[in-house]
């Protein structure tokens, strides 16, 4: 039997409700939840001895069940004569003190201040079907009547789906009257999905509007939200923020409903926030594996990612999480990342905190009372120590943290909080420094000091960094590309000039500086804060062979490639008296040595014209490892201006003919990537690409002479020769770093 109206406007029609209850008969209608679902919030805000008015009572059993547990001073009104007659007959003998009256709630016949509670279960939603002027006027009369019949200190308790227009009207009306406004979530979609009679995917809320005595001239407005039945109310600054918080919970409930009804929704992620502060505490990713064979124990599991490892491919990338879910053998796996700045005691405490919430994400078909396993790596929650946190005017908020890797070694990371799942720079700590940090952490834990306090550990000295170890795979590939310079066995004794754009933690230029003793490195960094970070936290230092230039990389390269010349004309006279004449151009100050070129000699006038040209620096190697600050682009590294053809021509002009331009490319837009590769190929005819497994990064090796390309066997041979040269006794070298392995998958573009 279809009892739903043809349009929402029928909800406000007397005729509709008369017909509805005639067809419905004596079967109770509980769209917005049964007494058992609502009793927690009802008992919280209604006292047994208070006088209660129920408006739009319908044939709900709510009043009867309240009466049966001790709330006996209840008056029910409804506009439908049919339903009032039904309810009187149903309750006459069993509940003699409860009354049912046919009455229009917009014109109630009660005296002022007759009740301590007005209870509304879905009535406001039924009346406020749209925002037409006639509808709003009717609602204004209804709410004014509610305010009139309530005593000071009384409460209007409205059970609602809190649709945007309903919430806006109710909150706006009562806050203007100086009432305290609280919204309390009382049910979620998961509860309703399991009902035999389907209702709504939206959660149910209670509006608790408390009537205060008017204070002349007072503009005080109080807005509060209770997100859990027994949770503490959180004070919000405005009606708009309250509406936003309600909308977030509605979206979450809708998501839970969709996840319950069907699998394979694609990539689904959400944050669970700290109820007191509103800050993200957990990030959840829901991963479905439809190929897993269904069984009683393979429905659902939770995987806790150890702190500091959320950036690893297996946990931080969608494909990695799919692989993890498939190998774990569950139809649905929810991965849980723990946020920095939050305190976590143990795996058991996390499990207790998450158990109720994650069950809302469970798939359909799970057996009742099924135990859901919590999984992790090594059975612990990992270690993360925030060493320093600050804000850069250019890069935004950032954090320096030490984390424990899967081999129990400790790593220092630079993270920009605007992209908190991407490690900007990383370095391995020497084991003695890691051990000291671990001992201090245990000591601090005994003192019950917060582990994320930036002052817990002193600023680590440079020698605590293992400078021989490159953490980033793309840095390893960029260094391996130096094998393309030929004669690798001579590189340690050859003066090598490098330009590195993008400093970060400084590990890339520092590795070159330390392993190539004749090299001279110019590093360009736009953000002066990053130079301080690299120096203080990552063991970076400048020297005669290592200079950092604080500048925009675009401007710096453009200035090096500039072709403006300083010109001075000198006339040589027969008597030997020389004097300068007017210059044909303005002087160009340049930090680079000048070379002089004789343009023309005129014997008859004994005139010599000389141009003073900047001695344009030529680099053997140019490396771009610079990220974009614009998250809306399909390319996060480098910014698009760095691969524009006119700028690439400038790069070419400062590269030696035998040199190599190495670019870290991170581009998810395939069309844009093809365009970038075509532009590079037009300027640098010899182009190799090396894709980093498990990451979006691609390292591009660009050279000028295509006839000098190396086949893979030759390339591997030169890489092996370079590695043998670098593995000198007494020089630190990471044994896991095999240069030739980094070039095995290199392809020509």
CSV table of N, CA, C and O in Angstrom, one decimal, residues 191-241:
chain,number,residue,atom,x,y,z
A,191,UNK,N,20.8,2.3,11.9
A,191,UNK,CA,19.7,1.8,12.7
A,191,UNK,C,18.5,1.6,11.9
A,191,UNK,O,17.8,0.6,12.0
A,192,UNK,N,18.3,2.5,10.9
A,192,UNK,CA,17.1,2.5,10.1
A,192,UNK,C,17.1,1.5,9.0
A,192,UNK,O,16.1,0.9,8.6
A,193,UNK,N,18.3,1.2,8.5
A,193,UNK,CA,18.5,0.2,7.4
A,193,UNK,C,17.9,-1.1,7.8
A,193,UNK,O,17.4,-1.9,7.0
A,194,UNK,N,18.1,-1.5,9.1
A,194,UNK,CA,17.8,-2.8,9.5
A,194,UNK,C,16.3,-3.0,9.8
A,194,UNK,O,15.8,-4.0,10.1
A,195,UNK,N,15.5,-1.9,9.7
A,195,UNK,CA,14.1,-1.9,10.0
A,195,UNK,C,13.3,-2.7,8.9
A,195,UNK,O,13.7,-2.6,7.8
A,196,UNK,N,12.3,-3.3,9.3
A,196,UNK,CA,11.4,-4.0,8.3
A,196,UNK,C,10.7,-3.0,7.4
A,196,UNK,O,10.5,-3.3,6.3
A,197,UNK,N,10.3,-1.9,8.0
A,197,UNK,CA,9.7,-0.8,7.2
A,197,UNK,C,10.7,0.3,6.9
A,197,UNK,O,11.1,1.0,7.8
A,198,UNK,N,11.2,0.4,5.7
A,198,UNK,CA,12.2,1.3,5.4
A,198,UNK,C,11.7,2.8,5.6
A,198,UNK,O,10.6,3.1,5.4
A,199,UNK,N,12.7,3.6,6.1
A,199,UNK,CA,12.3,5.0,6.3
A,199,UNK,C,13.3,5.9,5.6
A,199,UNK,O,13.1,6.0,4.4
A,200,UNK,N,14.2,6.5,6.2
A,200,UNK,CA,15.1,7.5,5.6
A,200,UNK,C,16.5,7.1,5.7
A,200,UNK,O,17.0,6.5,6.7
A,201,UNK,N,17.3,7.6,4.7
A,201,UNK,CA,18.8,7.5,4.8
A,201,UNK,C,19.3,8.6,5.7
A,201,UNK,O,20.5,8.5,6.2
A,202,UNK,N,18.6,9.7,5.9
A,202,UNK,CA,19.1,10.8,6.7
A,202,UNK,C,19.0,10.4,8.2
A,202,UNK,O,18.1,9.7,8.6
A,203,UNK,N,19.9,10.9,9.0
A,203,UNK,CA,19.8,10.7,10.5
A,203,UNK,C,18.7,11.5,11.1
A,203,UNK,O,18.2,12.5,10.5
A,204,UNK,N,18.2,11.1,12.2
A,204,UNK,CA,17.2,11.9,12.9
A,204,UNK,C,17.8,12.7,14.0
A,204,UNK,O,18.8,12.3,14.7
A,205,UNK,N,17.3,13.9,14.1
A,205,UNK,CA,17.9,14.9,15.1
A,205,UNK,C,16.7,15.3,16.0
A,205,UNK,O,15.6,15.3,15.7
A,206,UNK,N,17.1,15.8,17.2
A,206,UNK,CA,16.2,16.5,18.1
A,206,UNK,C,16.6,17.9,18.2
A,206,UNK,O,17.8,18.2,18.5
A,207,UNK,N,15.7,18.9,18.0
A,207,UNK,CA,16.0,20.3,18.3
A,207,UNK,C,15.5,20.5,19.7
A,207,UNK,O,14.3,20.2,20.0
A,208,UNK,N,16.3,21.0,20.6
A,208,UNK,CA,15.9,21.3,21.9
A,208,UNK,C,16.0,22.9,22.1
A,208,UNK,O,17.1,23.4,22.2
A,209,UNK,N,14.9,23.5,22.0
A,209,UNK,CA,14.8,25.0,22.1
A,209,UNK,C,14.3,25.4,23.5
A,209,UNK,O,13.2,25.1,23.8
A,210,UNK,N,15.2,26.0,24.3
A,210,UNK,CA,14.9,26.3,25.7
A,210,UNK,C,14.5,27.8,25.8
A,210,UNK,O,15.3,28.6,25.4
A,211,UNK,N,13.3,28.0,26.4
A,211,UNK,CA,12.8,29.4,26.5
A,211,UNK,C,13.4,30.1,27.6
A,211,UNK,O,13.3,29.7,28.8
A,212,UNK,N,14.1,31.2,27.3
A,212,UNK,CA,14.6,32.1,28.3
A,212,UNK,C,13.7,33.3,28.5
A,212,UNK,O,13.0,33.7,27.6
A,213,UNK,N,13.8,33.9,29.7
A,213,UNK,CA,13.1,35.2,29.9
A,213,UNK,C,13.8,36.3,29.1
A,213,UNK,O,15.0,36.4,29.1
A,214,UNK,N,13.0,37.0,28.3
A,214,UNK,CA,13.6,38.1,27.5
A,214,UNK,C,14.4,39.1,28.3
A,214,UNK,O,13.9,39.5,29.4
A,215,UNK,N,15.5,39.4,27.8
A,215,UNK,CA,16.4,40.4,28.4
A,215,UNK,C,16.5,41.6,27.5
A,215,UNK,O,17.1,41.5,26.4
A,216,UNK,N,15.9,42.8,27.8
A,216,UNK,CA,15.9,43.9,26.9
A,216,UNK,C,17.4,44.3,26.5
A,216,UNK,O,18.2,44.4,27.4
A,217,UNK,N,17.6,44.5,25.2
A,217,UNK,CA,18.9,44.9,24.8
A,217,UNK,C,20.0,43.8,24.6
A,217,UNK,O,21.1,44.0,24.2
A,218,UNK,N,19.6,42.6,25.0
A,218,UNK,CA,20.6,41.5,25.0
A,218,UNK,C,20.6,40.9,23.6
A,218,UNK,O,19.6,40.6,23.0
A,219,UNK,N,21.8,40.6,23.1
A,219,UNK,CA,22.0,40.0,21.7
A,219,UNK,C,22.6,38.6,21.9
A,219,UNK,O,23.1,38.0,20.9
A,220,UNK,N,22.6,38.1,23.1
A,220,UNK,CA,23.2,36.7,23.3
A,220,UNK,C,22.4,35.7,22.6
A,220,UNK,O,21.2,35.5,22.6
A,221,UNK,N,23.2,34.8,21.8
A,221,UNK,CA,22.7,33.7,21.1
A,221,UNK,C,23.5,32.5,21.4
A,221,UNK,O,24.8,32.5,21.4
A,222,UNK,N,22.9,31.4,21.8
A,222,UNK,CA,23.6,30.2,22.2
A,222,UNK,C,23.2,29.0,21.2
A,222,UNK,O,22.0,28.7,21.0
A,223,UNK,N,24.2,28.5,20.6
A,223,UNK,CA,24.0,27.4,19.6
A,223,UNK,C,24.9,26.2,20.1
A,223,UNK,O,26.1,26.4,20.3
A,224,UNK,N,24.3,25.0,20.2
A,224,UNK,CA,25.1,23.9,20.7
A,224,UNK,C,24.7,22.6,19.9
A,224,UNK,O,23.6,22.5,19.3
A,225,UNK,N,25.6,21.7,19.8
A,225,UNK,CA,25.4,20.4,19.1
A,225,UNK,C,25.9,19.3,19.9
A,225,UNK,O,27.0,19.3,20.5
A,226,UNK,N,25.0,18.3,20.0
A,226,UNK,CA,25.4,17.0,20.6
A,226,UNK,C,25.4,15.9,19.5
A,226,UNK,O,24.4,15.6,19.0
A,227,UNK,N,26.6,15.5,19.2
A,227,UNK,CA,26.7,14.5,18.1
A,227,UNK,C,26.5,13.1,18.5
A,227,UNK,O,26.3,12.2,17.6
A,228,UNK,N,26.5,12.8,19.8
A,228,UNK,CA,26.2,11.5,20.2
A,228,UNK,C,25.2,11.5,21.3
A,228,UNK,O,25.1,12.5,22.1
A,229,UNK,N,24.5,10.4,21.5
A,229,UNK,CA,23.4,10.4,22.5
A,229,UNK,C,23.8,10.8,23.9
A,229,UNK,O,23.1,11.5,24.5
A,230,UNK,N,24.9,10.3,24.3
A,230,UNK,CA,25.4,10.6,25.7
A,230,UNK,C,26.6,11.6,25.6
A,230,UNK,O,27.3,11.7,26.6
A,231,UNK,N,26.8,12.2,24.5
A,231,UNK,CA,28.0,13.1,24.4
A,231,UNK,C,27.7,14.4,25.0
A,231,UNK,O,26.6,14.8,25.3
A,232,UNK,N,28.8,15.2,25.3
A,232,UNK,CA,28.7,16.5,25.8
A,232,UNK,C,28.4,17.5,24.7
A,232,UNK,O,28.8,17.3,23.6
A,233,UNK,N,27.6,18.5,25.0
A,233,UNK,CA,27.3,19.5,23.9
A,233,UNK,C,28.5,20.3,23.6
A,233,UNK,O,29.3,20.6,24.5
A,234,UNK,N,28.6,20.7,22.3
A,234,UNK,CA,29.7,21.5,21.9
A,234,UNK,C,29.2,22.9,21.5
A,234,UNK,O,28.2,22.9,20.7
A,235,UNK,N,29.7,23.9,22.0
A,235,UNK,CA,29.2,25.3,21.7
A,235,UNK,C,29.8,25.7,20.4
A,235,UNK,O,31.0,25.6,20.1
A,236,UNK,N,28.9,26.2,19.5
A,236,UNK,CA,29.3,26.7,18.2
A,236,UNK,C,29.0,28.2,18.1
A,236,UNK,O,28.2,28.8,18.7
A,237,UNK,N,29.8,28.8,17.2
A,237,UNK,CA,29.8,30.3,17.2
A,237,UNK,C,28.6,30.9,16.4
A,237,UNK,O,28.3,32.1,16.6
A,238,UNK,N,27.9,30.2,15.6
A,238,UNK,CA,26.9,30.8,14.8
A,238,UNK,C,25.9,29.8,14.3
A,238,UNK,O,26.2,28.5,14.3
A,239,UNK,N,24.8,30.3,13.8
A,239,UNK,CA,23.7,29.4,13.3
A,239,UNK,C,24.3,28.7,12.0
A,239,UNK,O,23.9,27.6,11.7
A,240,UNK,N,25.1,29.4,11.2
A,240,UNK,CA,25.7,28.9,10.0
A,240,UNK,C,26.6,27.7,10.3
A,240,UNK,O,26.6,26.7,9.6
A,241,UNK,N,27.4,27.8,11.4
A,241,UNK,CA,28.3,26.7,11.7
A,241,UNK,C,27.5,25.5,12.3
A,241,UNK,O,27.9,24.4,12.0
